[in-house]
Tab-separated table of C-alpha atoms and ligand atoms in Angstrom:
chain	number	residue	atom	x	y	z
A	1	MET	CA	136.163	-48.757	-349.696
A	2	LYS	CA	136.402	-51.598	-347.220
A	3	GLU	CA	133.211	-53.647	-346.926
A	4	SER	CA	132.217	-54.025	-343.262
A	5	ALA	CA	129.246	-54.999	-341.088
A	6	ILE	CA	127.371	-53.461	-338.161
A	7	TYR	CA	125.875	-55.295	-335.170
A	8	ILE	CA	123.508	-53.752	-332.598
A	9	HIS	CA	122.866	-55.556	-329.317
A	10	ILE	CA	119.392	-54.993	-327.870
A	11	PRO	CA	119.526	-56.502	-324.373
A	12	PHE	CA	115.833	-56.664	-323.444
A	13	CYS	CA	113.957	-59.963	-323.078
A	14	ASP	CA	110.589	-61.012	-321.822
A	15	HIS	CA	112.221	-63.571	-319.477
A	16	LYS	CA	115.384	-65.687	-319.321
A	17	CYS	CA	115.280	-68.972	-321.268
A	18	ILE	CA	116.933	-71.891	-319.462
A	19	TYR	CA	119.663	-72.518	-322.050
A	20	CYS	CA	120.620	-68.917	-322.822
A	21	ASP	CA	123.953	-67.310	-321.959
A	22	PHE	CA	123.592	-64.122	-324.032
A	23	TYR	CA	123.579	-60.863	-322.139
A	24	SER	CA	119.911	-60.004	-321.630
A	25	ILE	CA	117.758	-58.411	-318.958
A	26	ILE	CA	114.062	-58.643	-318.291
A	27	THR	CA	113.303	-55.046	-317.490
A	28	SER	CA	112.746	-52.390	-320.107
A	29	ASP	CA	112.958	-49.457	-317.667
A	30	ASN	CA	115.964	-47.885	-319.349
A	31	ILE	CA	114.875	-48.049	-322.995
A	32	THR	CA	115.037	-44.308	-323.717
A	33	SER	CA	118.408	-43.847	-322.010
A	34	PHE	CA	119.634	-46.929	-323.877
A	35	ILE	CA	118.569	-45.512	-327.256
A	36	SER	CA	120.181	-42.193	-326.429
A	37	ALA	CA	123.438	-43.963	-325.395
A	38	LEU	CA	123.391	-46.095	-328.564
A	39	LYS	CA	123.112	-42.982	-330.731
A	40	LYS	CA	126.031	-41.379	-328.895
A	41	GLU	CA	128.144	-44.512	-329.370
A	42	ILE	CA	127.207	-44.639	-333.063
A	43	LYS	CA	128.325	-41.023	-333.465
A	44	TYR	CA	131.501	-41.544	-331.430
A	45	TYR	CA	132.891	-44.313	-333.661
A	46	SER	CA	131.870	-42.597	-336.887
A	47	GLU	CA	134.819	-40.239	-336.466
A	48	GLN	CA	137.195	-43.187	-336.909
A	49	PHE	CA	135.315	-45.719	-339.009
A	50	SER	CA	133.105	-43.985	-341.523
A	51	GLU	CA	135.318	-42.538	-344.260
A	52	ASP	CA	136.965	-45.476	-346.003
A	53	ARG	CA	134.252	-48.059	-345.356
A	54	ILE	CA	130.961	-49.178	-346.780
A	55	TYR	CA	128.621	-51.079	-344.485
A	56	SER	CA	126.565	-53.668	-346.327
A	57	SER	CA	124.800	-55.366	-343.424
A	58	ILE	CA	123.197	-54.329	-340.151
A	59	PHE	CA	122.100	-56.969	-337.662
A	60	PHE	CA	119.866	-56.329	-334.650
A	61	GLY	CA	120.539	-59.166	-332.208
A	62	GLY	CA	119.978	-59.698	-328.540
A	63	GLY	CA	118.159	-60.114	-326.359
A	64	THR	CA	114.906	-59.764	-328.198
A	65	PRO	CA	115.067	-56.813	-330.616
A	66	SER	CA	111.498	-57.480	-331.769
A	67	LEU	CA	110.260	-56.472	-328.302
A	68	MET	CA	111.240	-52.905	-329.200
A	69	GLU	CA	108.791	-50.451	-330.649
A	70	PRO	CA	109.517	-50.086	-334.381
A	71	LYS	CA	110.051	-46.322	-333.982
A	72	PHE	CA	113.177	-47.071	-331.894
A	73	ILE	CA	114.572	-49.416	-334.524
A	74	GLU	CA	113.909	-46.732	-337.137
A	75	GLU	CA	115.715	-44.133	-335.004
A	76	ILE	CA	118.773	-46.382	-334.775
A	77	ILE	CA	118.778	-47.115	-338.516
A	78	ASN	CA	118.467	-43.395	-339.283
A	79	SER	CA	121.327	-42.616	-336.926
A	80	LEU	CA	123.509	-45.236	-338.680
A	81	LYS	CA	122.605	-43.831	-342.097
A	82	LYS	CA	123.465	-40.323	-340.939
A	83	ASN	CA	126.879	-41.300	-339.593
A	84	TYR	CA	128.180	-44.065	-341.902
A	85	ASN	CA	128.277	-45.054	-345.570
A	86	ILE	CA	125.494	-47.596	-345.659
A	87	SER	CA	125.205	-49.397	-348.995
A	88	ASN	CA	122.013	-48.858	-350.988
A	89	ASP	CA	121.158	-52.539	-350.935
A	90	VAL	CA	122.054	-53.044	-347.258
A	91	GLU	CA	120.750	-56.227	-345.592
A	92	ILE	CA	119.069	-55.269	-342.294
A	93	THR	CA	118.152	-58.218	-340.070
A	94	LEU	CA	115.973	-58.141	-336.977
A	95	GLU	CA	116.037	-61.092	-334.583
A	96	THR	CA	112.370	-61.708	-334.001
A	97	ASN	CA	110.711	-63.927	-331.444
A	98	PRO	CA	107.284	-65.448	-332.026
A	99	GLY	CA	104.879	-63.964	-329.526
A	100	THR	CA	106.402	-60.478	-329.699
A	101	VAL	CA	105.108	-59.336	-333.100
A	102	ASP	CA	101.846	-59.151	-335.005
A	103	ASN	CA	100.870	-58.077	-338.500
A	104	ASN	CA	100.989	-54.320	-337.775
A	105	LYS	CA	104.256	-54.428	-335.898
A	106	LEU	CA	105.906	-56.369	-338.727
A	107	ILE	CA	104.593	-53.827	-341.232
A	108	GLU	CA	106.136	-51.045	-339.122
A	109	PHE	CA	109.457	-52.898	-338.855
A	110	LYS	CA	109.490	-53.283	-342.623
A	111	LYS	CA	108.799	-49.575	-343.071
A	112	SER	CA	111.679	-48.771	-340.715
A	113	GLY	CA	114.058	-50.537	-343.118
A	114	ILE	CA	114.125	-54.144	-341.873
A	115	ASN	CA	114.396	-56.441	-344.903
A	116	ARG	CA	115.318	-59.730	-343.219
A	117	VAL	CA	113.974	-61.393	-340.077
A	118	SER	CA	115.621	-64.170	-338.134
A	119	ILE	CA	112.879	-65.912	-336.192
A	120	GLY	CA	113.846	-67.741	-332.995
A	121	ILE	CA	111.510	-70.700	-333.334
A	122	GLN	CA	113.855	-73.357	-331.871
A	123	SER	CA	111.208	-76.097	-332.130
A	124	PHE	CA	107.739	-76.715	-333.533
A	125	ASP	CA	107.010	-79.161	-330.726
A	126	ASP	CA	104.982	-77.692	-327.862
A	127	ASP	CA	106.563	-79.965	-325.232
A	128	ASP	CA	110.067	-79.002	-326.357
A	129	LEU	CA	109.118	-75.324	-326.363
A	130	LYS	CA	107.836	-75.640	-322.791
A	131	PHE	CA	111.038	-77.386	-321.789
A	132	LEU	CA	113.095	-74.565	-323.341
A	133	THR	CA	110.867	-72.053	-321.505
A	134	ARG	CA	110.007	-70.217	-324.704
A	135	ILE	CA	106.942	-67.979	-324.643
A	136	HIS	CA	105.463	-69.285	-327.904
A	137	ASN	CA	103.890	-72.469	-329.150
A	138	GLU	CA	103.900	-74.179	-332.537
A	139	GLN	CA	100.924	-72.209	-333.802
A	140	THR	CA	102.457	-68.829	-332.921
A	141	ALA	CA	105.718	-69.877	-334.552
A	142	VAL	CA	104.022	-70.826	-337.822
A	143	GLU	CA	101.858	-67.677	-337.790
A	144	THR	CA	104.881	-65.435	-337.236
A	145	VAL	CA	106.649	-66.841	-340.301
A	146	LYS	CA	103.529	-66.597	-342.465
A	147	THR	CA	102.776	-63.046	-341.311
A	148	ALA	CA	106.331	-61.871	-341.961
A	149	ASN	CA	106.053	-63.305	-345.454
A	150	LYS	CA	102.606	-61.772	-345.977
A	151	VAL	CA	103.775	-58.264	-345.098
A	152	GLY	CA	106.471	-58.582	-347.755
A	153	ILE	CA	109.586	-59.649	-345.860
A	154	GLU	CA	110.884	-62.228	-348.285
A	155	ASN	CA	114.192	-63.013	-346.604
A	156	ILE	CA	113.269	-65.118	-343.564
A	157	ASN	CA	115.524	-67.257	-341.403
A	158	ILE	CA	114.363	-69.571	-338.673
A	159	ASP	CA	116.529	-70.901	-335.833
A	160	LEU	CA	116.034	-74.488	-334.724
A	161	ILE	CA	117.729	-76.469	-331.954
A	162	PHE	CA	118.248	-80.233	-332.146
A	163	ASN	CA	119.334	-82.906	-329.701
A	164	LEU	CA	117.045	-81.685	-326.947
A	165	PRO	CA	116.605	-84.077	-324.014
A	166	LYS	CA	114.484	-87.069	-325.046
A	167	GLN	CA	114.155	-85.740	-328.609
A	168	THR	CA	113.600	-88.735	-330.873
A	169	LYS	CA	114.654	-88.819	-334.516
A	170	VAL	CA	111.005	-88.883	-335.531
A	171	LYS	CA	110.317	-85.744	-333.512
A	172	TRP	CA	113.305	-83.886	-334.987
A	173	LYS	CA	112.353	-84.932	-338.515
A	174	LYS	CA	108.853	-83.507	-337.943
A	175	ASN	CA	110.496	-80.181	-337.117
A	176	LEU	CA	112.441	-80.219	-340.346
A	177	VAL	CA	109.410	-81.222	-342.427
A	178	LYS	CA	107.374	-78.396	-340.880
A	179	ALA	CA	110.211	-75.923	-341.475
A	180	VAL	CA	110.587	-76.572	-345.196
A	181	GLU	CA	106.835	-76.270	-345.751
A	182	LEU	CA	107.026	-72.634	-344.621
A	183	PRO	CA	107.972	-69.661	-346.832
A	184	ILE	CA	111.522	-69.389	-345.498
A	185	LYS	CA	114.845	-68.869	-347.238
A	186	HIS	CA	117.288	-69.814	-344.501
A	187	ILE	CA	117.598	-72.236	-341.586
A	188	SER	CA	120.114	-72.133	-338.753
A	189	ALA	CA	120.084	-75.531	-337.053
A	190	TYR	CA	122.172	-75.759	-333.901
A	191	SER	CA	122.749	-78.638	-331.574
A	192	LEU	CA	121.819	-77.857	-327.959
A	193	ILE	CA	124.890	-76.513	-326.209
A	194	LEU	CA	125.250	-76.634	-322.471
A	195	GLU	CA	126.625	-73.234	-321.484
A	196	ARG	CA	128.107	-72.679	-318.064
A	197	GLY	CA	126.045	-70.494	-315.758
A	198	THR	CA	122.714	-71.323	-317.433
A	199	ILE	CA	119.700	-72.800	-315.653
A	200	LEU	CA	119.898	-75.781	-317.990
A	201	ASN	CA	123.467	-76.469	-316.941
A	202	LYS	CA	122.384	-76.531	-313.306
A	203	MET	CA	119.483	-78.843	-314.153
A	204	VAL	CA	121.922	-81.288	-315.776
A	205	LEU	CA	124.365	-81.056	-312.855
A	206	ASP	CA	121.489	-81.682	-310.422
A	207	GLY	CA	120.419	-84.729	-312.446
A	208	LYS	CA	117.041	-83.182	-313.320
A	209	THR	CA	117.547	-83.666	-317.046
A	210	LYS	CA	120.000	-85.467	-319.288
A	211	ILE	CA	121.744	-84.373	-322.468
A	212	GLN	CA	121.952	-87.043	-325.184
A	213	ASP	CA	125.392	-88.238	-326.222
A	214	ASP	CA	127.655	-87.030	-329.054
A	215	ASP	CA	126.999	-90.016	-331.332
A	216	TYR	CA	123.266	-89.381	-331.241
A	217	ASP	CA	123.919	-85.697	-331.817
A	218	ALA	CA	125.996	-86.585	-334.904
A	219	GLU	CA	123.201	-88.803	-336.254
A	220	LEU	CA	120.656	-85.992	-335.917
A	221	TYR	CA	123.095	-83.592	-337.564
A	222	GLU	CA	123.666	-85.900	-340.527
A	223	MET	CA	119.940	-86.393	-340.885
A	224	THR	CA	119.531	-82.595	-340.916
A	225	ILE	CA	122.066	-82.100	-343.695
A	226	ASP	CA	120.571	-84.871	-345.847
A	227	PHE	CA	116.996	-83.720	-345.398
A	228	LEU	CA	117.655	-80.025	-345.995
A	229	GLU	CA	119.752	-80.731	-349.069
A	230	GLU	CA	116.996	-82.936	-350.488
A	231	SER	CA	114.601	-80.048	-349.791
A	232	GLY	CA	116.563	-77.541	-351.879
A	233	PHE	CA	118.675	-75.898	-349.178
A	234	ILE	CA	122.420	-75.432	-349.596
A	235	GLN	CA	124.685	-75.900	-346.606
A	236	TYR	CA	127.089	-72.955	-346.550
A	237	GLU	CA	128.312	-73.239	-342.972
A	238	VAL	CA	128.412	-75.975	-340.356
A	239	SER	CA	125.001	-74.971	-338.959
A	240	ASN	CA	123.522	-72.808	-341.718
A	241	PHE	CA	121.463	-73.664	-344.780
A	242	CYS	CA	119.786	-71.462	-347.355
A	243	LYS	CA	117.913	-71.380	-350.626
A	244	PRO	CA	120.262	-70.366	-353.492
A	245	GLY	CA	121.203	-66.688	-353.221
A	246	PHE	CA	119.979	-66.251	-349.647
A	247	GLU	CA	123.194	-66.678	-347.676
A	248	CYS	CA	123.138	-64.293	-344.721
A	249	ARG	CA	125.377	-61.419	-345.725
A	250	HIS	CA	126.004	-60.494	-342.122
A	251	ASN	CA	127.111	-63.989	-341.075
A	252	ASN	CA	129.270	-64.194	-344.172
A	253	ALA	CA	131.039	-61.000	-343.089
A	254	TYR	CA	132.066	-62.763	-339.842
A	255	TRP	CA	133.004	-65.998	-341.570
A	256	HIS	CA	134.942	-64.260	-344.343
A	257	TYR	CA	136.916	-62.429	-341.676
A	258	LYS	CA	135.671	-58.971	-342.577
A	259	ASP	CA	135.668	-56.077	-340.131
A	260	TYR	CA	132.565	-55.397	-338.049
A	261	LEU	CA	131.577	-52.596	-335.751
A	262	SER	CA	129.190	-53.308	-332.895
A	263	PHE	CA	127.140	-51.180	-330.546
A	264	GLY	CA	125.339	-51.876	-327.291
A	265	PRO	CA	126.175	-53.684	-324.053
A	266	SER	CA	128.293	-56.874	-324.375
A	267	SER	CA	128.806	-56.350	-328.123
A	268	HIS	CA	132.135	-57.269	-329.758
A	269	SER	CA	133.828	-55.311	-332.550
A	270	PHE	CA	136.650	-56.368	-334.856
A	271	ILE	CA	138.361	-53.675	-336.900
A	272	ASN	CA	141.888	-53.302	-338.268
A	273	SER	CA	143.123	-56.433	-336.431
A	274	LYS	CA	141.847	-55.185	-333.088
A	275	ARG	CA	138.980	-56.753	-331.156
A	276	TRP	CA	137.186	-55.016	-328.320
A	277	TRP	CA	134.075	-55.688	-326.282
A	278	ASN	CA	131.665	-53.570	-324.290
A	279	PHE	CA	130.558	-53.927	-320.686
A	280	SER	CA	127.907	-56.617	-320.198
A	281	SER	CA	125.737	-54.429	-318.003
A	282	LEU	CA	123.206	-51.972	-319.351
A	283	LYS	CA	123.685	-49.544	-316.471
A	284	ARG	CA	127.456	-49.557	-316.799
A	285	TYR	CA	127.184	-49.263	-320.584
A	286	ILE	CA	124.957	-46.183	-320.340
A	287	HIS	CA	127.180	-44.659	-317.651
A	288	GLU	CA	130.384	-45.140	-319.682
A	289	ILE	CA	128.839	-43.790	-322.882
A	290	GLU	CA	127.568	-40.724	-321.078
A	291	LYS	CA	131.040	-40.164	-319.621
A	292	ASN	CA	133.345	-41.107	-322.521
A	293	GLY	CA	131.311	-41.799	-325.660
A	294	PHE	CA	132.464	-45.444	-325.617
A	295	ALA	CA	131.987	-48.372	-323.187
A	296	ILE	CA	134.936	-50.693	-323.800
A	297	ALA	CA	135.453	-53.348	-321.109
A	298	GLY	CA	138.445	-55.049	-322.768
A	299	SER	CA	140.390	-55.409	-325.994
A	300	GLU	CA	143.055	-57.457	-327.748
A	301	ILE	CA	145.294	-57.072	-330.762
A	302	ILE	CA	145.059	-60.031	-333.113
A	303	ASN	CA	148.604	-60.970	-334.113
A	304	ASN	CA	149.445	-62.756	-337.329
A	305	GLU	CA	149.342	-66.263	-335.844
A	306	MET	CA	145.969	-65.668	-334.165
A	307	ALA	CA	144.641	-64.151	-337.385
A	308	LEU	CA	145.784	-67.174	-339.401
A	309	HIS	CA	144.087	-69.593	-336.998
A	310	GLU	CA	140.854	-67.607	-336.937
A	311	PHE	CA	140.856	-67.208	-340.721
A	312	VAL	CA	141.313	-70.954	-341.329
A	313	MET	CA	138.767	-71.903	-338.693
A	314	LEU	CA	136.081	-69.548	-339.992
A	315	ALA	CA	136.762	-70.464	-343.625
A	316	LEU	CA	136.581	-74.221	-343.114
A	317	ARG	CA	133.459	-73.957	-340.963
A	318	SER	CA	131.786	-72.034	-343.802
A	319	ASP	CA	132.279	-72.080	-347.570
A	320	GLY	CA	135.912	-73.095	-347.676
A	321	LEU	CA	139.497	-71.903	-347.562
A	322	ASN	CA	140.171	-69.877	-350.678
A	323	LEU	CA	143.858	-70.379	-351.479
A	324	LYS	CA	144.276	-67.041	-353.241
A	325	ASP	CA	142.741	-65.044	-350.348
A	326	PHE	CA	144.748	-67.030	-347.845
A	327	GLY	CA	147.997	-66.545	-349.796
A	328	LYS	CA	147.443	-62.782	-350.053
A	329	ARG	CA	147.083	-62.466	-346.278
A	330	PHE	CA	149.484	-65.079	-344.940
A	331	GLY	CA	151.804	-66.249	-347.752
A	332	GLU	CA	152.328	-69.858	-348.888
A	333	ASN	CA	154.421	-71.396	-346.071
A	334	TRP	CA	151.697	-72.560	-343.727
A	335	ILE	CA	149.540	-74.154	-346.399
A	336	ASN	CA	152.575	-75.957	-347.887
A	337	GLN	CA	153.383	-77.400	-344.455
A	338	LYS	CA	149.827	-78.754	-344.186
A	339	HIS	CA	149.852	-80.359	-347.600
A	340	ASP	CA	150.173	-83.981	-346.376
A	341	TYR	CA	147.373	-83.654	-343.818
A	342	LEU	CA	145.057	-81.953	-346.331
A	343	ASN	CA	145.777	-84.737	-348.859
A	344	LYS	CA	144.947	-87.328	-346.235
A	345	LEU	CA	141.614	-85.591	-345.543
A	346	SER	CA	140.947	-85.512	-349.245
A	347	LYS	CA	141.540	-89.290	-349.607
A	348	GLN	CA	139.136	-89.865	-346.702
A	349	ASN	CA	136.488	-87.787	-348.491
A	350	LEU	CA	136.452	-85.216	-345.690
A	351	ILE	CA	137.642	-82.311	-347.808
A	352	VAL	CA	137.596	-81.414	-351.508
A	353	ASN	CA	140.036	-79.193	-353.342
A	354	ASP	CA	139.000	-77.810	-356.730
A	355	GLY	CA	142.333	-76.009	-357.151
A	356	ILE	CA	140.867	-72.742	-355.833
A	357	THR	CA	139.334	-73.679	-352.476
A	358	TYR	CA	139.592	-76.387	-349.818
A	359	ARG	CA	136.033	-77.134	-348.766
A	360	LEU	CA	134.759	-79.601	-346.162
A	361	THR	CA	132.405	-82.327	-347.379
A	362	LYS	CA	129.287	-83.383	-345.467
A	363	ASN	CA	131.395	-85.941	-343.562
A	364	GLY	CA	134.022	-83.274	-342.956
A	365	TYR	CA	131.482	-80.826	-341.497
A	366	ALA	CA	130.393	-83.564	-339.074
A	367	ILE	CA	133.888	-83.736	-337.552
A	368	CYS	CA	134.875	-80.155	-338.256
A	369	ASP	CA	136.153	-79.467	-334.721
A	370	GLU	CA	138.457	-82.500	-334.782
A	371	ILE	CA	139.850	-81.530	-338.199
A	372	LEU	CA	140.529	-77.974	-337.017
A	373	VAL	CA	142.346	-79.183	-333.904
A	374	ASN	CA	144.636	-81.355	-336.022
A	375	LEU	CA	145.162	-78.725	-338.676
A	376	LEU	CA	145.943	-75.883	-336.293
A	377	LYS	CA	148.139	-77.643	-333.770
B	1	SF4	S1	114.688	-64.877	-325.847
B	1	SF4	FE1	116.711	-65.327	-326.745
B	1	SF4	S2	118.136	-63.854	-325.835
B	1	SF4	FE2	116.235	-63.810	-324.590
B	1	SF4	S3	116.653	-65.240	-322.931
B	1	SF4	FE3	115.605	-66.421	-324.523
B	1	SF4	S4	117.269	-67.269	-325.797
B	1	SF4	FE4	118.158	-65.642	-324.526
């Protein structure tokens, strides 16, 4: 049985945040037709991808999945269980935004099968939250984490963003201190990225706000790694930290180059060396599903060279390039050709090799993109 993952894209949001480039819409008019289309899509792919696979993680992302009524999430989980081999100890994550859930709703989500929440806090600073146009404040953020923990969801991630405009080191450190005081098992800490087409991008182009430079970004990043490690978190990917044993199984499936099947508008699937993606329009998605059972907008076959590059990139960004796994998939030639460069990185304390795996060090993570460019050229 091939271990694989499932992603569900829920496109509904309360409003559009200034920095966001995910596919989301702020109307929930089509919820019932969306759920019906999702179930048809789930059934459609089960004919091809259920027999020889076991699915060990399900991730509800978006959008804001926690805006949904729990009964809809339960319906989707039941439909997945009916159509696929879902492992008994499956990890089921719900992206959850503070301000969209309360005690009862979290209890219902837990009953529906959710056993991990990923809470989009982004910042504990009210001014930063206003700047990011989030709907919550610090108090709601803290309450959401505590309530999730109280109702018995032990596996909690929070997302944080650093290097916001005018964010001082003191302010960022306060975020980290607040985070580790909470009953969480995982932190995803991302630097603010300026995505094309976002309101934030326009604000920067119009000179209404300024993004801080790369050196400052690197200093905040280094501070993050040091502080979280001192606080008992393990870094297992460039931007992800967890308490021992709480790595996100779903993220690991992506980073370990496993197959994943995705449903919903704009979602991307990767199975048997083929990648395909759905239409990024809810109306078009529903229309195509009703007509064909699938809603594919485009696809590509991943050839051996692309696969090698993606494998190396994902491995080095996460818990390292396992030489045995790599050799099984791609042979020894490529790694032998890179021997001198990898040795050089090792002497510079950017990478370590324990004979089994090449793993980036803290300094290596900080310049991961540069290392990958050199390694893969
Ligand atoms: S809540 Fe999340 S998905 Fe929705 S607009 Fe904001 S950042 Fe994007």
